[in-house]
Amino acid sequence: LGHYIGDAHVPLHTTENYNGQLTGQHGIHAFWESRIPELASEGYDHLVGRAAYVHSVSDLAWEAVFASHAALDTVLGMERELQRTFPEDRKYVMEDRGRGVQRFPSLEFTAAYEQSMGGMVERRMNASILALGSCWYTAWVDAGQPDLDRFEQRGFSDSLRAVLKAIQIR
């Protein structure tokens, strides 16, 4: 569920051009979804508030997709403009990853892209966190609000209880 909700909040998941292959922006998917959070997420504020009951999970899902798709032009347009104007020798860095050295967008280029989008990645991440918590909360309410303290006796992990507590289900 978390994967699907997270994916619905990624603008590039709403288009056939999901990796920039149709616009000459190959690799933009990993740039937006992985590189930006990898370099910037320590500065993100993920305190998103209380989960809320969702009367229509289907509506919630489509609202996420429509909001993501509305951001697609910005995702592609800002990267295209930055590629055009950013100094070529400062766009990429080589990093040792796993089996070898790979080329990645530089910290400076990544920060410029994120800034040009006005913090969109953090906002979409936070929207997905709240949506997931709200779906979990809804499932808990619809299940009759079972006692979460009894989960340990049934073999549920402490981490699940911690997540449920973090989204303030109790």
JSON list of C-alpha atoms in Angstrom, two decimals:
[
{"chain": "A", "resi": 1, "resn": "LEU", "atom": "CA", "xyz": [0.00, 0.00, 0.00]},
{"chain": "A", "resi": 2, "resn": "GLY", "atom": "CA", "xyz": [2.81, 2.38, 0.88]},
{"chain": "A", "resi": 3, "resn": "HIS", "atom": "CA", "xyz": [4.52, 1.79, -2.45]},
{"chain": "A", "resi": 4, "resn": "TYR", "atom": "CA", "xyz": [1.36, 2.47, -4.45]},
{"chain": "A", "resi": 5, "resn": "ILE", "atom": "CA", "xyz": [0.48, 5.59, -2.49]},
{"chain": "A", "resi": 6, "resn": "GLY", "atom": "CA", "xyz": [4.06, 6.86, -2.75]},
{"chain": "A", "resi": 7, "resn": "ASP", "atom": "CA", "xyz": [4.08, 6.25, -6.51]},
{"chain": "A", "resi": 8, "resn": "ALA", "atom": "CA", "xyz": [0.79, 8.11, -6.96]},
{"chain": "A", "resi": 9, "resn": "HIS", "atom": "CA", "xyz": [2.49, 11.20, -5.52]},
{"chain": "A", "resi": 10, "resn": "VAL", "atom": "CA", "xyz": [5.33, 11.20, -8.09]},
{"chain": "A", "resi": 11, "resn": "PRO", "atom": "CA", "xyz": [4.51, 13.39, -11.11]},
{"chain": "A", "resi": 12, "resn": "LEU", "atom": "CA", "xyz": [6.61, 11.25, -13.47]},
{"chain": "A", "resi": 13, "resn": "HIS", "atom": "CA", "xyz": [4.45, 8.22, -12.66]},
{"chain": "A", "resi": 14, "resn": "THR", "atom": "CA", "xyz": [1.49, 9.90, -14.36]},
{"chain": "A", "resi": 15, "resn": "THR", "atom": "CA", "xyz": [2.94, 10.05, -17.86]},
{"chain": "A", "resi": 16, "resn": "GLU", "atom": "CA", "xyz": [4.20, 7.88, -20.67]},
{"chain": "A", "resi": 17, "resn": "ASN", "atom": "CA", "xyz": [7.33, 10.08, -20.51]},
{"chain": "A", "resi": 18, "resn": "TYR", "atom": "CA", "xyz": [8.12, 8.73, -17.01]},
{"chain": "A", "resi": 19, "resn": "ASN", "atom": "CA", "xyz": [11.91, 8.84, -17.49]},
{"chain": "A", "resi": 20, "resn": "GLY", "atom": "CA", "xyz": [12.18, 11.75, -19.90]},
{"chain": "A", "resi": 21, "resn": "GLN", "atom": "CA", "xyz": [12.74, 9.36, -22.80]},
{"chain": "A", "resi": 22, "resn": "LEU", "atom": "CA", "xyz": [10.31, 11.30, -25.03]},
{"chain": "A", "resi": 23, "resn": "THR", "atom": "CA", "xyz": [11.81, 14.72, -24.29]},
{"chain": "A", "resi": 24, "resn": "GLY", "atom": "CA", "xyz": [15.54, 13.98, -24.23]},
{"chain": "A", "resi": 25, "resn": "GLN", "atom": "CA", "xyz": [15.63, 14.02, -20.42]},
{"chain": "A", "resi": 26, "resn": "HIS", "atom": "CA", "xyz": [16.59, 10.40, -19.82]},
{"chain": "A", "resi": 27, "resn": "GLY", "atom": "CA", "xyz": [17.25, 9.75, -16.13]},
{"chain": "A", "resi": 28, "resn": "ILE", "atom": "CA", "xyz": [14.94, 12.42, -14.76]},
{"chain": "A", "resi": 29, "resn": "HIS", "atom": "CA", "xyz": [12.91, 9.79, -12.89]},
{"chain": "A", "resi": 30, "resn": "ALA", "atom": "CA", "xyz": [15.81, 8.71, -10.66]},
{"chain": "A", "resi": 31, "resn": "PHE", "atom": "CA", "xyz": [16.92, 12.33, -10.38]},
{"chain": "A", "resi": 32, "resn": "TRP", "atom": "CA", "xyz": [13.53, 13.49, -9.05]},
{"chain": "A", "resi": 33, "resn": "GLU", "atom": "CA", "xyz": [12.61, 10.42, -7.01]},
{"chain": "A", "resi": 34, "resn": "SER", "atom": "CA", "xyz": [16.00, 9.33, -5.63]},
{"chain": "A", "resi": 35, "resn": "ARG", "atom": "CA", "xyz": [18.81, 11.84, -6.05]},
{"chain": "A", "resi": 36, "resn": "ILE", "atom": "CA", "xyz": [16.95, 14.85, -4.66]},
{"chain": "A", "resi": 37, "resn": "PRO", "atom": "CA", "xyz": [15.75, 13.04, -1.50]},
{"chain": "A", "resi": 38, "resn": "GLU", "atom": "CA", "xyz": [19.17, 11.40, -1.10]},
{"chain": "A", "resi": 39, "resn": "LEU", "atom": "CA", "xyz": [20.90, 14.79, -0.99]},
{"chain": "A", "resi": 40, "resn": "ALA", "atom": "CA", "xyz": [18.22, 16.97, 0.60]},
{"chain": "A", "resi": 41, "resn": "SER", "atom": "CA", "xyz": [15.90, 14.91, 2.81]},
{"chain": "A", "resi": 42, "resn": "GLU", "atom": "CA", "xyz": [17.79, 15.59, 6.03]},
{"chain": "A", "resi": 43, "resn": "GLY", "atom": "CA", "xyz": [16.44, 19.13, 5.78]},
{"chain": "A", "resi": 44, "resn": "TYR", "atom": "CA", "xyz": [12.85, 18.02, 5.16]},
{"chain": "A", "resi": 45, "resn": "ASP", "atom": "CA", "xyz": [10.17, 18.38, 7.81]},
{"chain": "A", "resi": 46, "resn": "HIS", "atom": "CA", "xyz": [7.98, 15.28, 7.72]},
{"chain": "A", "resi": 47, "resn": "LEU", "atom": "CA", "xyz": [5.71, 16.23, 10.62]},
{"chain": "A", "resi": 48, "resn": "VAL", "atom": "CA", "xyz": [2.55, 16.22, 8.55]},
{"chain": "A", "resi": 49, "resn": "GLY", "atom": "CA", "xyz": [-0.15, 16.21, 11.21]},
{"chain": "A", "resi": 50, "resn": "ARG", "atom": "CA", "xyz": [-2.81, 13.74, 12.23]},
{"chain": "A", "resi": 51, "resn": "ALA", "atom": "CA", "xyz": [-4.13, 11.06, 9.96]},
{"chain": "A", "resi": 52, "resn": "ALA", "atom": "CA", "xyz": [-7.77, 11.55, 9.04]},
{"chain": "A", "resi": 53, "resn": "TYR", "atom": "CA", "xyz": [-10.54, 9.14, 8.16]},
{"chain": "A", "resi": 54, "resn": "VAL", "atom": "CA", "xyz": [-10.87, 8.72, 4.38]},
{"chain": "A", "resi": 55, "resn": "HIS", "atom": "CA", "xyz": [-14.44, 8.33, 3.22]},
{"chain": "A", "resi": 56, "resn": "SER", "atom": "CA", "xyz": [-13.39, 7.32, -0.29]},
{"chain": "A", "resi": 57, "resn": "VAL", "atom": "CA", "xyz": [-9.95, 5.77, -0.74]},
{"chain": "A", "resi": 58, "resn": "SER", "atom": "CA", "xyz": [-10.60, 5.75, -4.49]},
{"chain": "A", "resi": 59, "resn": "ASP", "atom": "CA", "xyz": [-11.14, 9.53, -4.47]},
{"chain": "A", "resi": 60, "resn": "LEU", "atom": "CA", "xyz": [-7.99, 9.98, -2.38]},
{"chain": "A", "resi": 61, "resn": "ALA", "atom": "CA", "xyz": [-5.98, 7.96, -4.90]},
{"chain": "A", "resi": 62, "resn": "TRP", "atom": "CA", "xyz": [-7.27, 9.88, -7.91]},
{"chain": "A", "resi": 63, "resn": "GLU", "atom": "CA", "xyz": [-6.74, 13.23, -6.17]},
{"chain": "A", "resi": 64, "resn": "ALA", "atom": "CA", "xyz": [-3.10, 12.24, -5.62]},
{"chain": "A", "resi": 65, "resn": "VAL", "atom": "CA", "xyz": [-2.67, 11.24, -9.26]},
{"chain": "A", "resi": 66, "resn": "PHE", "atom": "CA", "xyz": [-4.31, 14.44, -10.54]},
{"chain": "A", "resi": 67, "resn": "ALA", "atom": "CA", "xyz": [-2.23, 16.63, -8.21]},
{"chain": "A", "resi": 68, "resn": "SER", "atom": "CA", "xyz": [0.93, 14.80, -9.29]},
{"chain": "A", "resi": 69, "resn": "HIS", "atom": "CA", "xyz": [0.09, 15.16, -12.96]},
{"chain": "A", "resi": 70, "resn": "ALA", "atom": "CA", "xyz": [-0.57, 18.89, -12.49]},
{"chain": "A", "resi": 71, "resn": "ALA", "atom": "CA", "xyz": [3.08, 19.22, -11.40]},
{"chain": "A", "resi": 72, "resn": "LEU", "atom": "CA", "xyz": [4.49, 17.35, -14.40]},
{"chain": "A", "resi": 73, "resn": "ASP", "atom": "CA", "xyz": [5.10, 20.41, -16.58]},
{"chain": "A", "resi": 74, "resn": "THR", "atom": "CA", "xyz": [7.12, 21.98, -13.77]},
{"chain": "A", "resi": 75, "resn": "VAL", "atom": "CA", "xyz": [9.16, 18.80, -13.23]},
{"chain": "A", "resi": 76, "resn": "LEU", "atom": "CA", "xyz": [10.11, 18.55, -16.90]},
{"chain": "A", "resi": 77, "resn": "GLY", "atom": "CA", "xyz": [10.24, 22.25, -17.69]},
{"chain": "A", "resi": 78, "resn": "MET", "atom": "CA", "xyz": [12.46, 23.28, -14.79]},
{"chain": "A", "resi": 79, "resn": "GLU", "atom": "CA", "xyz": [14.93, 20.48, -15.46]},
{"chain": "A", "resi": 80, "resn": "ARG", "atom": "CA", "xyz": [15.03, 21.36, -19.18]},
{"chain": "A", "resi": 81, "resn": "GLU", "atom": "CA", "xyz": [15.65, 25.04, -18.38]},
{"chain": "A", "resi": 82, "resn": "LEU", "atom": "CA", "xyz": [18.33, 24.21, -15.82]},
{"chain": "A", "resi": 83, "resn": "GLN", "atom": "CA", "xyz": [20.08, 21.90, -18.28]},
{"chain": "A", "resi": 84, "resn": "ARG", "atom": "CA", "xyz": [20.13, 24.79, -20.75]},
{"chain": "A", "resi": 85, "resn": "THR", "atom": "CA", "xyz": [21.46, 27.45, -18.35]},
{"chain": "A", "resi": 86, "resn": "PHE", "atom": "CA", "xyz": [23.56, 25.66, -15.72]},
{"chain": "A", "resi": 87, "resn": "PRO", "atom": "CA", "xyz": [27.35, 25.60, -16.30]},
{"chain": "A", "resi": 88, "resn": "GLU", "atom": "CA", "xyz": [28.19, 22.31, -18.02]},
{"chain": "A", "resi": 89, "resn": "ASP", "atom": "CA", "xyz": [31.25, 21.59, -15.87]},
{"chain": "A", "resi": 90, "resn": "ARG", "atom": "CA", "xyz": [29.18, 21.79, -12.64]},
{"chain": "A", "resi": 91, "resn": "LYS", "atom": "CA", "xyz": [26.19, 19.62, -13.61]},
{"chain": "A", "resi": 92, "resn": "TYR", "atom": "CA", "xyz": [27.54, 16.16, -12.79]},
{"chain": "A", "resi": 93, "resn": "VAL", "atom": "CA", "xyz": [29.89, 14.34, -10.45]},
{"chain": "A", "resi": 94, "resn": "MET", "atom": "CA", "xyz": [31.32, 10.84, -10.54]},
{"chain": "A", "resi": 95, "resn": "GLU", "atom": "CA", "xyz": [30.63, 8.73, -7.45]},
{"chain": "A", "resi": 96, "resn": "ASP", "atom": "CA", "xyz": [31.74, 5.27, -6.44]},
{"chain": "A", "resi": 97, "resn": "ARG", "atom": "CA", "xyz": [28.59, 3.15, -6.11]},
{"chain": "A", "resi": 98, "resn": "GLY", "atom": "CA", "xyz": [28.47, -0.58, -5.65]},
{"chain": "A", "resi": 99, "resn": "ARG", "atom": "CA", "xyz": [30.35, -2.16, -8.52]},
{"chain": "A", "resi": 100, "resn": "GLY", "atom": "CA", "xyz": [31.84, 0.96, -9.99]},
{"chain": "A", "resi": 101, "resn": "VAL", "atom": "CA", "xyz": [31.88, 4.68, -10.59]},
{"chain": "A", "resi": 102, "resn": "GLN", "atom": "CA", "xyz": [28.69, 6.28, -11.88]},
{"chain": "A", "resi": 103, "resn": "ARG", "atom": "CA", "xyz": [27.71, 9.76, -13.04]},
{"chain": "A", "resi": 104, "resn": "PHE", "atom": "CA", "xyz": [25.16, 11.63, -10.90]},
{"chain": "A", "resi": 105, "resn": "PRO", "atom": "CA", "xyz": [23.77, 15.17, -10.87]},
{"chain": "A", "resi": 106, "resn": "SER", "atom": "CA", "xyz": [25.99, 17.29, -8.63]},
{"chain": "A", "resi": 107, "resn": "LEU", "atom": "CA", "xyz": [24.85, 18.59, -5.26]},
{"chain": "A", "resi": 108, "resn": "GLU", "atom": "CA", "xyz": [24.84, 22.12, -6.69]},
{"chain": "A", "resi": 109, "resn": "PHE", "atom": "CA", "xyz": [22.78, 21.16, -9.74]},
{"chain": "A", "resi": 110, "resn": "THR", "atom": "CA", "xyz": [20.39, 19.08, -7.60]},
{"chain": "A", "resi": 111, "resn": "ALA", "atom": "CA", "xyz": [19.90, 21.94, -5.14]},
{"chain": "A", "resi": 112, "resn": "ALA", "atom": "CA", "xyz": [19.25, 24.39, -8.00]},
{"chain": "A", "resi": 113, "resn": "TYR", "atom": "CA", "xyz": [16.66, 22.03, -9.50]},
{"chain": "A", "resi": 114, "resn": "GLU", "atom": "CA", "xyz": [14.90, 21.46, -6.20]},
{"chain": "A", "resi": 115, "resn": "GLN", "atom": "CA", "xyz": [14.86, 25.19, -5.52]},
{"chain": "A", "resi": 116, "resn": "SER", "atom": "CA", "xyz": [13.46, 25.91, -8.98]},
{"chain": "A", "resi": 117, "resn": "MET", "atom": "CA", "xyz": [10.54, 23.59, -8.21]},
{"chain": "A", "resi": 118, "resn": "GLY", "atom": "CA", "xyz": [9.87, 25.35, -4.90]},
{"chain": "A", "resi": 119, "resn": "GLY", "atom": "CA", "xyz": [10.29, 22.32, -2.64]},
{"chain": "A", "resi": 120, "resn": "MET", "atom": "CA", "xyz": [7.94, 20.12, -4.66]},
{"chain": "A", "resi": 121, "resn": "VAL", "atom": "CA", "xyz": [9.68, 16.85, -3.76]},
{"chain": "A", "resi": 122, "resn": "GLU", "atom": "CA", "xyz": [9.28, 17.47, -0.04]},
{"chain": "A", "resi": 123, "resn": "ARG", "atom": "CA", "xyz": [5.64, 18.52, -0.48]},
{"chain": "A", "resi": 124, "resn": "ARG", "atom": "CA", "xyz": [4.79, 15.44, -2.56]},
{"chain": "A", "resi": 125, "resn": "MET", "atom": "CA", "xyz": [6.59, 13.19, -0.04]},
{"chain": "A", "resi": 126, "resn": "ASN", "atom": "CA", "xyz": [4.66, 14.77, 2.81]},
{"chain": "A", "resi": 127, "resn": "ALA", "atom": "CA", "xyz": [1.37, 14.42, 0.96]},
{"chain": "A", "resi": 128, "resn": "SER", "atom": "CA", "xyz": [2.11, 10.72, 0.47]},
{"chain": "A", "resi": 129, "resn": "ILE", "atom": "CA", "xyz": [3.00, 10.26, 4.15]},
{"chain": "A", "resi": 130, "resn": "LEU", "atom": "CA", "xyz": [-0.30, 11.82, 5.23]},
{"chain": "A", "resi": 131, "resn": "ALA", "atom": "CA", "xyz": [-2.26, 9.85, 2.63]},
{"chain": "A", "resi": 132, "resn": "LEU", "atom": "CA", "xyz": [-0.71, 6.56, 3.75]},
{"chain": "A", "resi": 133, "resn": "GLY", "atom": "CA", "xyz": [-1.29, 7.32, 7.42]},
{"chain": "A", "resi": 134, "resn": "SER", "atom": "CA", "xyz": [-4.88, 8.26, 6.66]},
{"chain": "A", "resi": 135, "resn": "CYS", "atom": "CA", "xyz": [-5.43, 5.01, 4.75]},
{"chain": "A", "resi": 136, "resn": "TRP", "atom": "CA", "xyz": [-3.99, 3.02, 7.66]},
{"chain": "A", "resi": 137, "resn": "TYR", "atom": "CA", "xyz": [-6.14, 4.97, 10.09]},
{"chain": "A", "resi": 138, "resn": "THR", "atom": "CA", "xyz": [-9.21, 4.34, 7.95]},
{"chain": "A", "resi": 139, "resn": "ALA", "atom": "CA", "xyz": [-8.46, 0.62, 7.84]},
{"chain": "A", "resi": 140, "resn": "TRP", "atom": "CA", "xyz": [-8.03, 0.59, 11.63]},
{"chain": "A", "resi": 141, "resn": "VAL", "atom": "CA", "xyz": [-11.35, 2.42, 12.16]},
{"chain": "A", "resi": 142, "resn": "ASP", "atom": "CA", "xyz": [-13.14, 0.17, 9.66]},
{"chain": "A", "resi": 143, "resn": "ALA", "atom": "CA", "xyz": [-11.68, -2.88, 11.44]},
{"chain": "A", "resi": 144, "resn": "GLY", "atom": "CA", "xyz": [-13.44, -1.80, 14.64]},
{"chain": "A", "resi": 145, "resn": "GLN", "atom": "CA", "xyz": [-10.47, 0.03, 16.19]},
{"chain": "A", "resi": 146, "resn": "PRO", "atom": "CA", "xyz": [-8.69, -3.05, 17.57]},
{"chain": "A", "resi": 147, "resn": "ASP", "atom": "CA", "xyz": [-6.51, -2.61, 20.64]},
{"chain": "A", "resi": 148, "resn": "LEU", "atom": "CA", "xyz": [-3.00, -1.94, 19.33]},
{"chain": "A", "resi": 149, "resn": "ASP", "atom": "CA", "xyz": [-1.43, -3.03, 22.60]},
{"chain": "A", "resi": 150, "resn": "ARG", "atom": "CA", "xyz": [-2.51, -6.60, 21.79]},
{"chain": "A", "resi": 151, "resn": "PHE", "atom": "CA", "xyz": [-0.60, -6.66, 18.48]},
{"chain": "A", "resi": 152, "resn": "GLU", "atom": "CA", "xyz": [2.60, -7.74, 20.21]},
{"chain": "A", "resi": 153, "resn": "GLN", "atom": "CA", "xyz": [0.87, -10.83, 21.53]},
{"chain": "A", "resi": 154, "resn": "ARG", "atom": "CA", "xyz": [-0.15, -11.72, 17.98]},
{"chain": "A", "resi": 155, "resn": "GLY", "atom": "CA", "xyz": [3.39, -11.38, 16.64]},
{"chain": "A", "resi": 156, "resn": "PHE", "atom": "CA", "xyz": [3.23, -7.88, 15.18]},
{"chain": "A", "resi": 157, "resn": "SER", "atom": "CA", "xyz": [6.48, -6.00, 15.32]},
{"chain": "A", "resi": 158, "resn": "ASP", "atom": "CA", "xyz": [7.36, -3.07, 17.52]},
{"chain": "A", "resi": 159, "resn": "SER", "atom": "CA", "xyz": [8.10, -1.08, 14.38]},
{"chain": "A", "resi": 160, "resn": "LEU", "atom": "CA", "xyz": [4.50, -1.41, 13.17]},
{"chain": "A", "resi": 161, "resn": "ARG", "atom": "CA", "xyz": [3.23, -0.19, 16.52]},
{"chain": "A", "resi": 162, "resn": "ALA", "atom": "CA", "xyz": [5.71, 2.69, 16.38]},
{"chain": "A", "resi": 163, "resn": "VAL", "atom": "CA", "xyz": [4.49, 3.69, 12.92]},
{"chain": "A", "resi": 164, "resn": "LEU", "atom": "CA", "xyz": [0.87, 3.57, 14.04]},
{"chain": "A", "resi": 165, "resn": "LYS", "atom": "CA", "xyz": [1.73, 5.64, 17.08]},
{"chain": "A", "resi": 166, "resn": "ALA", "atom": "CA", "xyz": [3.66, 8.16, 14.94]},
{"chain": "A", "resi": 167, "resn": "ILE", "atom": "CA", "xyz": [0.61, 8.83, 12.81]},
{"chain": "A", "resi": 168, "resn": "GLN", "atom": "CA", "xyz": [-1.30, 9.23, 16.05]},
{"chain": "A", "resi": 169, "resn": "ILE", "atom": "CA", "xyz": [-3.68, 6.31, 15.83]},
{"chain": "A", "resi": 170, "resn": "ARG", "atom": "CA", "xyz": [-4.60, 5.92, 19.49]}
]
